[in-house]
Amino acid sequence: MTTRRAILLAAAAAPLARPALAAYPDRPIRVVVPFAAGGNTDILARILATRMAERLGRPMVIDNRTGAGGSVGAEAVAKATPDGYTLLFGAGGPLTANPVLVTNLPYDVPRDFRPIGLVGVLPMICQVGPRIEARTLTDFIAILRARPGQVTIATPGAGSAAHLALELLMAGANVRAVHVPYRGGSAMIADLVSGTVDAGMVELPSALPLHLDGKAPIIAIATAQRSPVLPNVQTFIEAGLPGFTAGSYGGLLAPAATPTDVVATLHGALAATLAEPTVVSRIAEVGAIPAAEAQRTPDGFAAFLASELANARRAAELAGLRPS
């Protein structure tokens, strides 16, 4: 018969018999990018993941999950097991624009995600095709006023961060143009270069190669000061639109219930990676603005997201946009 002493000894030995939990990470980490490969968000994600993976000692595999303005990929991560092996490289579309413009969104950003750190900001620009002679936003606004509702302006999609910026431009300058939404920034390039559409609002990295080649000049950038990459291009503020800044961004998030120690490990690798001069230079080379040190923290990124969401709500209200 089993004695009380034997039972107590067996219970004491049981924890020693269980295998120790493996240190995180012990297998590849999947990073969901909610847009197509080759786009601005994807480029930033790959810059980060390559070096972070070396620091973590495990591969970080990019998984491009497209659809619904980034909501498909964001939902997949929101509902993933919160163990640190499925992360989101989030952007302005699914995290800022969609919560303002889409009804019945299948996730809630503050409730369903745990920020790890902001990587970079992608400033919005305005560029023109061959049928528009303006080389400053001031001149372009004059054309819009002279031809109300006749000029076509492309964006990467209805409800995108660029769409919000376009609506804010039209409201702020009291002009009207025809919005032509595409399915991504790369999809609009051919029509912009050929003159099928007159102008475009898009993130700087998508526009910079066309500008440098002289195929679609950038006439304004939506930053507080002129960009070192485009020192001769005026800001929207200089064109008479006070406080006009707009853009998207890229940052790393985990499902909300991800353990604190896992988030700390990921943040440590992210912060160390973004402190590397070569990484900072690479981010700047593609036309993004590297995140400030405070924004690279979970709390800093959370505050940034809250501010971006508030700005998007104000922009939508100004432009008269309603959720659909």
mmCIF file of C-alpha atoms in Angstrom:
data_model
loop_
_atom_site.group_PDB
_atom_site.id
_atom_site.type_symbol
_atom_site.label_atom_id
_atom_site.label_comp_id
_atom_site.label_asym_id
_atom_site.label_seq_id
_atom_site.Cartn_x
_atom_site.Cartn_y
_atom_site.Cartn_z
ATOM 1 C CA MET A 1 0.000 0.000 0.000
ATOM 2 C CA THR A 2 1.245 3.435 -0.812
ATOM 3 C CA THR A 3 2.236 5.287 2.337
ATOM 4 C CA ARG A 4 1.750 8.998 3.069
ATOM 5 C CA ARG A 5 5.544 9.409 3.057
ATOM 6 C CA ALA A 6 5.829 7.855 -0.423
ATOM 7 C CA ILE A 7 3.155 10.169 -1.793
ATOM 8 C CA LEU A 8 4.960 13.239 -0.414
ATOM 9 C CA LEU A 9 8.282 12.114 -1.845
ATOM 10 C CA ALA A 10 6.732 11.513 -5.279
ATOM 11 C CA ALA A 11 5.121 14.964 -5.260
ATOM 12 C CA ALA A 12 8.415 16.599 -4.342
ATOM 13 C CA ALA A 13 10.256 14.792 -7.118
ATOM 14 C CA ALA A 14 7.690 15.562 -9.815
ATOM 15 C CA PRO A 15 8.833 19.127 -10.611
ATOM 16 C CA LEU A 16 12.384 17.884 -11.044
ATOM 17 C CA ALA A 17 11.195 15.317 -13.562
ATOM 18 C CA ARG A 18 9.568 17.943 -15.816
ATOM 19 C CA PRO A 19 11.829 19.348 -18.565
ATOM 20 C CA ALA A 20 12.912 22.946 -18.044
ATOM 21 C CA LEU A 21 11.169 25.507 -20.232
ATOM 22 C CA ALA A 22 13.271 26.487 -23.227
ATOM 23 C CA ALA A 23 14.575 30.045 -23.278
ATOM 24 C CA TYR A 24 12.802 32.381 -25.713
ATOM 25 C CA PRO A 25 13.223 32.215 -28.629
ATOM 26 C CA ASP A 26 13.890 28.585 -29.408
ATOM 27 C CA ARG A 27 12.450 28.526 -32.941
ATOM 28 C CA PRO A 28 11.845 30.915 -35.884
ATOM 29 C CA ILE A 29 9.672 33.996 -35.337
ATOM 30 C CA ARG A 30 7.012 34.873 -37.898
ATOM 31 C CA VAL A 31 6.628 38.611 -38.650
ATOM 32 C CA VAL A 32 3.375 39.363 -40.448
ATOM 33 C CA VAL A 33 3.595 42.305 -42.849
ATOM 34 C CA PRO A 34 0.024 43.231 -43.832
ATOM 35 C CA PHE A 35 1.027 44.450 -47.296
ATOM 36 C CA ALA A 36 2.650 43.036 -50.409
ATOM 37 C CA ALA A 37 6.352 42.293 -50.678
ATOM 38 C CA GLY A 38 8.428 45.172 -52.008
ATOM 39 C CA GLY A 39 6.263 47.932 -50.529
ATOM 40 C CA ASN A 40 7.442 50.528 -48.021
ATOM 41 C CA THR A 41 6.250 48.641 -44.942
ATOM 42 C CA ASP A 42 7.794 45.417 -46.219
ATOM 43 C CA ILE A 43 11.153 47.112 -46.866
ATOM 44 C CA LEU A 44 11.292 48.548 -43.337
ATOM 45 C CA ALA A 45 10.293 45.190 -41.855
ATOM 46 C CA ARG A 46 13.069 43.374 -43.695
ATOM 47 C CA ILE A 47 15.703 45.940 -42.676
ATOM 48 C CA LEU A 48 14.746 45.396 -39.044
ATOM 49 C CA ALA A 49 14.208 41.627 -39.130
ATOM 50 C CA THR A 50 17.546 40.807 -40.724
ATOM 51 C CA ARG A 51 19.587 42.336 -37.906
ATOM 52 C CA MET A 52 17.151 41.504 -35.092
ATOM 53 C CA ALA A 53 17.309 37.848 -36.071
ATOM 54 C CA GLU A 54 21.088 37.856 -35.660
ATOM 55 C CA ARG A 55 20.732 39.312 -32.162
ATOM 56 C CA LEU A 56 18.007 36.848 -31.148
ATOM 57 C CA GLY A 57 19.818 33.867 -32.643
ATOM 58 C CA ARG A 58 16.720 32.696 -34.544
ATOM 59 C CA PRO A 59 15.327 33.513 -38.011
ATOM 60 C CA MET A 60 12.621 36.139 -38.315
ATOM 61 C CA VAL A 61 10.501 35.061 -41.274
ATOM 62 C CA ILE A 62 8.483 37.723 -43.108
ATOM 63 C CA ASP A 63 4.918 36.627 -43.909
ATOM 64 C CA ASN A 64 3.136 39.006 -46.303
ATOM 65 C CA ARG A 65 -0.578 38.709 -45.469
ATOM 66 C CA THR A 66 -2.406 41.222 -47.652
ATOM 67 C CA GLY A 67 -6.018 42.329 -47.865
ATOM 68 C CA ALA A 68 -8.565 44.872 -46.604
ATOM 69 C CA GLY A 69 -6.079 47.716 -46.288
ATOM 70 C CA GLY A 70 -3.865 45.712 -43.955
ATOM 71 C CA SER A 71 -6.679 44.457 -41.733
ATOM 72 C CA VAL A 72 -6.293 40.803 -42.780
ATOM 73 C CA GLY A 73 -2.717 40.601 -41.530
ATOM 74 C CA ALA A 74 -3.469 42.605 -38.395
ATOM 75 C CA GLU A 75 -6.393 40.346 -37.503
ATOM 76 C CA ALA A 76 -4.243 37.243 -37.959
ATOM 77 C CA VAL A 77 -1.766 38.509 -35.373
ATOM 78 C CA ALA A 78 -4.452 39.792 -32.996
ATOM 79 C CA LYS A 79 -5.872 36.258 -32.856
ATOM 80 C CA ALA A 80 -2.537 34.419 -32.819
ATOM 81 C CA THR A 81 -1.172 32.533 -29.832
ATOM 82 C CA PRO A 82 0.518 35.171 -27.634
ATOM 83 C CA ASP A 83 3.843 33.391 -27.273
ATOM 84 C CA GLY A 84 6.163 35.774 -29.126
ATOM 85 C CA TYR A 85 6.395 33.640 -32.251
ATOM 86 C CA THR A 86 3.841 35.598 -34.308
ATOM 87 C CA LEU A 87 4.376 39.362 -34.510
ATOM 88 C CA LEU A 88 2.932 42.211 -36.552
ATOM 89 C CA PHE A 89 4.934 44.794 -38.411
ATOM 90 C CA GLY A 90 2.164 47.357 -38.253
ATOM 91 C CA ALA A 91 1.566 50.492 -40.293
ATOM 92 C CA GLY A 92 -0.756 53.472 -40.553
ATOM 93 C CA GLY A 93 -3.389 51.677 -42.618
ATOM 94 C CA PRO A 94 -4.417 48.853 -40.262
ATOM 95 C CA LEU A 95 -3.498 50.637 -37.021
ATOM 96 C CA THR A 96 -4.626 54.225 -37.660
ATOM 97 C CA ALA A 97 -6.752 54.724 -40.796
ATOM 98 C CA ASN A 98 -8.858 51.550 -40.637
ATOM 99 C CA PRO A 99 -9.995 52.070 -37.018
ATOM 100 C CA VAL A 100 -11.350 55.471 -38.098
ATOM 101 C CA LEU A 101 -12.814 54.583 -41.491
ATOM 102 C CA VAL A 102 -13.907 50.930 -41.260
ATOM 103 C CA THR A 103 -16.953 49.718 -39.360
ATOM 104 C CA ASN A 104 -16.920 46.343 -37.574
ATOM 105 C CA LEU A 105 -13.142 46.065 -37.642
ATOM 106 C CA PRO A 106 -12.250 42.560 -36.368
ATOM 107 C CA TYR A 107 -9.669 43.869 -33.883
ATOM 108 C CA ASP A 108 -9.155 46.779 -31.503
ATOM 109 C CA VAL A 109 -5.646 48.235 -31.524
ATOM 110 C CA PRO A 110 -5.230 49.151 -27.808
ATOM 111 C CA ARG A 111 -7.028 45.991 -26.654
ATOM 112 C CA ASP A 112 -5.526 43.388 -29.003
ATOM 113 C CA PHE A 113 -1.903 44.466 -29.492
ATOM 114 C CA ARG A 114 1.117 45.035 -27.276
ATOM 115 C CA PRO A 115 3.550 47.567 -28.834
ATOM 116 C CA ILE A 116 7.232 46.661 -28.861
ATOM 117 C CA GLY A 117 8.763 49.644 -30.636
ATOM 118 C CA LEU A 118 8.449 52.088 -33.522
ATOM 119 C CA VAL A 119 10.993 51.641 -36.326
ATOM 120 C CA GLY A 120 10.453 54.558 -38.688
ATOM 121 C CA VAL A 121 8.056 57.140 -40.050
ATOM 122 C CA LEU A 122 7.189 57.311 -43.751
ATOM 123 C CA PRO A 123 6.355 60.942 -44.602
ATOM 124 C CA MET A 124 3.640 61.667 -47.140
ATOM 125 C CA ILE A 125 4.509 63.570 -50.317
ATOM 126 C CA CYS A 126 2.708 65.014 -53.312
ATOM 127 C CA GLN A 127 4.147 64.348 -56.758
ATOM 128 C CA VAL A 128 2.983 65.249 -60.241
ATOM 129 C CA GLY A 129 2.879 63.551 -63.614
ATOM 130 C CA PRO A 130 3.829 64.944 -67.049
ATOM 131 C CA ARG A 131 0.569 66.865 -67.592
ATOM 132 C CA ILE A 132 1.140 69.075 -64.542
ATOM 133 C CA GLU A 133 3.765 71.812 -64.872
ATOM 134 C CA ALA A 134 3.739 72.853 -61.201
ATOM 135 C CA ARG A 135 6.973 72.250 -59.302
ATOM 136 C CA THR A 136 5.769 73.503 -55.936
ATOM 137 C CA LEU A 137 2.634 72.739 -53.964
ATOM 138 C CA THR A 138 1.821 76.454 -54.018
ATOM 139 C CA ASP A 139 1.595 76.343 -57.822
ATOM 140 C CA PHE A 140 -0.307 73.062 -57.771
ATOM 141 C CA ILE A 141 -2.935 74.468 -55.419
ATOM 142 C CA ALA A 142 -3.367 77.355 -57.861
ATOM 143 C CA ILE A 143 -4.031 74.806 -60.634
ATOM 144 C CA LEU A 144 -6.563 72.966 -58.453
ATOM 145 C CA ARG A 145 -8.383 76.234 -57.798
ATOM 146 C CA ALA A 146 -8.433 77.097 -61.482
ATOM 147 C CA ARG A 147 -9.703 73.636 -62.448
ATOM 148 C CA PRO A 148 -12.027 72.536 -59.623
ATOM 149 C CA GLY A 149 -12.939 68.843 -59.746
ATOM 150 C CA GLN A 150 -10.935 68.225 -62.927
ATOM 151 C CA VAL A 151 -7.470 67.209 -61.701
ATOM 152 C CA THR A 152 -7.007 63.523 -60.794
ATOM 153 C CA ILE A 153 -4.923 62.585 -57.747
ATOM 154 C CA ALA A 154 -4.010 58.961 -57.072
ATOM 155 C CA THR A 155 -3.472 57.310 -53.684
ATOM 156 C CA PRO A 156 -2.537 53.738 -52.706
ATOM 157 C CA GLY A 157 -6.137 53.053 -51.704
ATOM 158 C CA ALA A 158 -9.421 54.313 -50.329
ATOM 159 C CA GLY A 159 -9.116 54.756 -46.592
ATOM 160 C CA SER A 160 -5.312 54.664 -46.682
ATOM 161 C CA ALA A 161 -3.133 57.138 -44.801
ATOM 162 C CA ALA A 162 -2.505 58.854 -48.152
ATOM 163 C CA HIS A 163 -6.247 59.161 -48.753
ATOM 164 C CA LEU A 164 -6.645 60.860 -45.380
ATOM 165 C CA ALA A 165 -3.798 63.233 -46.245
ATOM 166 C CA LEU A 166 -5.400 64.062 -49.609
ATOM 167 C CA GLU A 167 -8.735 64.825 -48.008
ATOM 168 C CA LEU A 168 -6.978 66.986 -45.436
ATOM 169 C CA LEU A 169 -5.149 68.852 -48.224
ATOM 170 C CA MET A 170 -8.382 69.547 -50.104
ATOM 171 C CA ALA A 171 -10.138 70.673 -46.939
ATOM 172 C CA GLY A 172 -7.248 72.844 -45.775
ATOM 173 C CA ALA A 173 -6.645 74.507 -49.158
ATOM 174 C CA ASN A 174 -10.373 74.660 -50.026
ATOM 175 C CA VAL A 175 -9.884 72.881 -53.355
ATOM 176 C CA ARG A 176 -11.450 69.857 -55.016
ATOM 177 C CA ALA A 177 -9.823 67.102 -57.061
ATOM 178 C CA VAL A 178 -10.848 63.642 -58.243
ATOM 179 C CA HIS A 179 -9.535 60.917 -55.941
ATOM 180 C CA VAL A 180 -8.321 57.818 -57.815
ATOM 181 C CA PRO A 181 -7.620 54.961 -55.366
ATOM 182 C CA TYR A 182 -5.289 52.100 -56.339
ATOM 183 C CA ARG A 183 -4.370 48.831 -54.654
ATOM 184 C CA GLY A 184 -1.010 49.869 -53.256
ATOM 185 C CA GLY A 185 1.616 52.487 -54.031
ATOM 186 C CA SER A 186 3.365 50.456 -56.716
ATOM 187 C CA ALA A 187 0.100 49.914 -58.597
ATOM 188 C CA MET A 188 -0.284 53.629 -59.348
ATOM 189 C CA ILE A 189 3.223 54.223 -60.706
ATOM 190 C CA ALA A 190 2.605 53.386 -64.362
ATOM 191 C CA ASP A 191 -0.486 55.583 -64.596
ATOM 192 C CA LEU A 192 1.265 58.464 -62.854
ATOM 193 C CA VAL A 193 4.312 58.323 -65.124
ATOM 194 C CA SER A 194 2.174 58.037 -68.276
ATOM 195 C CA GLY A 195 -0.086 60.924 -67.273
ATOM 196 C CA THR A 196 -3.194 58.781 -66.951
ATOM 197 C CA VAL A 197 -3.543 60.402 -63.519
ATOM 198 C CA ASP A 198 -2.297 63.928 -62.908
ATOM 199 C CA ALA A 199 -0.731 63.620 -59.483
ATOM 200 C CA GLY A 200 -0.232 61.307 -56.532
ATOM 201 C CA MET A 201 -0.213 61.319 -52.745
ATOM 202 C CA VAL A 202 1.961 58.534 -51.413
ATOM 203 C CA GLU A 203 4.682 57.764 -48.908
ATOM 204 C CA LEU A 204 8.139 59.116 -49.735
ATOM 205 C CA PRO A 205 9.925 55.775 -50.289
ATOM 206 C CA SER A 206 7.508 54.880 -53.117
ATOM 207 C CA ALA A 207 7.968 58.261 -54.782
ATOM 208 C CA LEU A 208 11.674 58.909 -54.365
ATOM 209 C CA PRO A 209 13.001 56.767 -57.283
ATOM 210 C CA LEU A 210 10.565 58.414 -59.731
ATOM 211 C CA HIS A 211 11.553 61.847 -58.459
ATOM 212 C CA LEU A 212 15.270 61.140 -58.797
ATOM 213 C CA ASP A 213 14.726 59.821 -62.348
ATOM 214 C CA GLY A 214 12.748 62.957 -63.267
ATOM 215 C CA LYS A 215 9.640 60.930 -64.132
ATOM 216 C CA ALA A 216 7.285 62.243 -61.423
ATOM 217 C CA PRO A 217 8.674 65.239 -59.502
ATOM 218 C CA ILE A 218 7.907 65.549 -55.800
ATOM 219 C CA ILE A 219 6.485 69.020 -55.145
ATOM 220 C CA ALA A 220 5.842 68.878 -51.383
ATOM 221 C CA ILE A 221 6.542 66.800 -48.283
ATOM 222 C CA ALA A 222 4.301 66.618 -45.222
ATOM 223 C CA THR A 223 6.959 67.044 -42.529
ATOM 224 C CA ALA A 224 7.499 69.851 -40.019
ATOM 225 C CA GLN A 225 10.793 70.833 -41.689
ATOM 226 C CA ARG A 226 12.272 70.167 -45.094
ATOM 227 C CA SER A 227 13.756 66.729 -45.514
ATOM 228 C CA PRO A 228 17.546 66.319 -45.848
ATOM 229 C CA VAL A 229 16.736 63.894 -48.660
ATOM 230 C CA LEU A 230 14.772 66.623 -50.517
ATOM 231 C CA PRO A 231 16.228 69.964 -49.397
ATOM 232 C CA ASN A 232 14.738 71.866 -52.343
ATOM 233 C CA VAL A 233 11.182 70.554 -51.903
ATOM 234 C CA GLN A 234 8.813 72.748 -49.886
ATOM 235 C CA THR A 235 6.703 71.442 -47.035
ATOM 236 C CA PHE A 236 2.905 71.557 -46.985
ATOM 237 C CA ILE A 237 3.272 74.077 -44.168
ATOM 238 C CA GLU A 238 5.350 76.365 -46.389
ATOM 239 C CA ALA A 239 2.595 76.138 -49.000
ATOM 240 C CA GLY A 240 0.162 77.750 -46.567
ATOM 241 C CA LEU A 241 -1.233 74.758 -44.637
ATOM 242 C CA PRO A 242 -0.350 75.373 -40.958
ATOM 243 C CA GLY A 243 0.622 72.319 -38.953
ATOM 244 C CA PHE A 244 0.171 69.967 -41.922
ATOM 245 C CA THR A 245 2.178 66.821 -41.242
ATOM 246 C CA ALA A 246 1.125 63.398 -42.472
ATOM 247 C CA GLY A 247 2.560 59.992 -43.149
ATOM 248 C CA SER A 248 2.564 56.355 -42.268
ATOM 249 C CA TYR A 249 4.983 54.393 -40.115
ATOM 250 C CA GLY A 250 6.317 50.950 -39.363
ATOM 251 C CA GLY A 251 6.636 49.331 -35.965
ATOM 252 C CA LEU A 252 6.665 45.966 -34.239
ATOM 253 C CA LEU A 253 3.748 44.683 -32.133
ATOM 254 C CA ALA A 254 2.761 41.421 -30.460
ATOM 255 C CA PRO A 255 -0.614 39.980 -29.446
ATOM 256 C CA ALA A 256 -1.843 41.690 -26.277
ATOM 257 C CA ALA A 257 -1.349 38.751 -23.885
ATOM 258 C CA THR A 258 2.288 38.152 -24.854
ATOM 259 C CA PRO A 259 4.346 37.688 -21.646
ATOM 260 C CA THR A 260 6.303 40.680 -20.361
ATOM 261 C CA ASP A 261 9.649 38.868 -20.430
ATOM 262 C CA VAL A 262 9.154 37.941 -24.095
ATOM 263 C CA VAL A 263 8.292 41.536 -24.976
ATOM 264 C CA ALA A 264 11.363 42.692 -23.060
ATOM 265 C CA THR A 265 13.574 40.315 -25.053
ATOM 266 C CA LEU A 266 12.109 41.528 -28.336
ATOM 267 C CA HIS A 267 12.386 45.176 -27.344
ATOM 268 C CA GLY A 268 16.005 44.724 -26.311
ATOM 269 C CA ALA A 269 16.868 43.267 -29.710
ATOM 270 C CA LEU A 270 14.871 45.972 -31.534
ATOM 271 C CA ALA A 271 16.445 48.843 -29.589
ATOM 272 C CA ALA A 272 19.955 47.494 -30.089
ATOM 273 C CA THR A 273 19.311 47.021 -33.800
ATOM 274 C CA LEU A 274 17.976 50.562 -34.231
ATOM 275 C CA ALA A 275 21.036 51.932 -32.433
ATOM 276 C CA GLU A 276 23.290 50.582 -35.183
ATOM 277 C CA PRO A 277 24.477 53.424 -37.487
ATOM 278 C CA THR A 278 24.276 51.179 -40.547
ATOM 279 C CA VAL A 279 20.625 50.342 -39.813
ATOM 280 C CA VAL A 280 19.769 54.014 -39.229
ATOM 281 C CA SER A 281 21.457 54.915 -42.517
ATOM 282 C CA ARG A 282 19.612 52.177 -44.386
ATOM 283 C CA ILE A 283 16.246 53.361 -43.031
ATOM 284 C CA ALA A 284 17.051 56.951 -44.061
ATOM 285 C CA GLU A 285 18.265 55.863 -47.506
ATOM 286 C CA VAL A 286 14.847 54.452 -48.413
ATOM 287 C CA GLY A 287 13.203 57.766 -47.480
ATOM 288 C CA ALA A 288 11.964 56.949 -43.986
ATOM 289 C CA ILE A 289 12.670 58.927 -40.826
ATOM 290 C CA PRO A 290 14.213 56.674 -38.139
ATOM 291 C CA ALA A 291 12.166 56.574 -34.939
ATOM 292 C CA ALA A 292 13.323 58.733 -32.051
ATOM 293 C CA GLU A 293 14.865 56.828 -29.142
ATOM 294 C CA ALA A 294 11.812 57.341 -26.909
ATOM 295 C CA GLN A 295 9.509 56.007 -29.648
ATOM 296 C CA ARG A 296 11.460 52.748 -29.852
ATOM 297 C CA THR A 297 10.119 51.663 -26.441
ATOM 298 C CA PRO A 298 6.792 49.902 -25.815
ATOM 299 C CA ASP A 299 5.409 52.900 -23.912
ATOM 300 C CA GLY A 300 6.727 55.378 -26.458
ATOM 301 C CA PHE A 301 5.237 53.452 -29.356
ATOM 302 C CA ALA A 302 1.914 53.150 -27.521
ATOM 303 C CA ALA A 303 1.836 56.934 -27.024
ATOM 304 C CA PHE A 304 2.716 57.440 -30.697
ATOM 305 C CA LEU A 305 -0.143 55.158 -31.785
ATOM 306 C CA ALA A 306 -2.625 57.012 -29.578
ATOM 307 C CA SER A 307 -1.512 60.344 -31.033
ATOM 308 C CA GLU A 308 -1.735 59.061 -34.622
ATOM 309 C CA LEU A 309 -5.237 57.729 -34.009
ATOM 310 C CA ALA A 310 -6.366 61.071 -32.595
ATOM 311 C CA ASN A 311 -4.873 62.895 -35.602
ATOM 312 C CA ALA A 312 -6.624 60.516 -38.014
ATOM 313 C CA ARG A 313 -9.973 61.124 -36.318
ATOM 314 C CA ARG A 314 -9.486 64.880 -36.602
ATOM 315 C CA ALA A 315 -8.500 64.575 -40.270
ATOM 316 C CA ALA A 316 -11.521 62.401 -41.077
ATOM 317 C CA GLU A 317 -13.825 64.833 -39.308
ATOM 318 C CA LEU A 318 -12.328 67.807 -41.152
ATOM 319 C CA ALA A 319 -12.709 66.007 -44.480
ATOM 320 C CA GLY A 320 -16.216 64.778 -43.705
ATOM 321 C CA LEU A 321 -15.254 61.112 -44.008
ATOM 322 C CA ARG A 322 -17.511 58.595 -42.289
ATOM 323 C CA PRO A 323 -16.869 54.905 -41.452
ATOM 324 C CA SER A 324 -18.180 52.462 -44.035
#
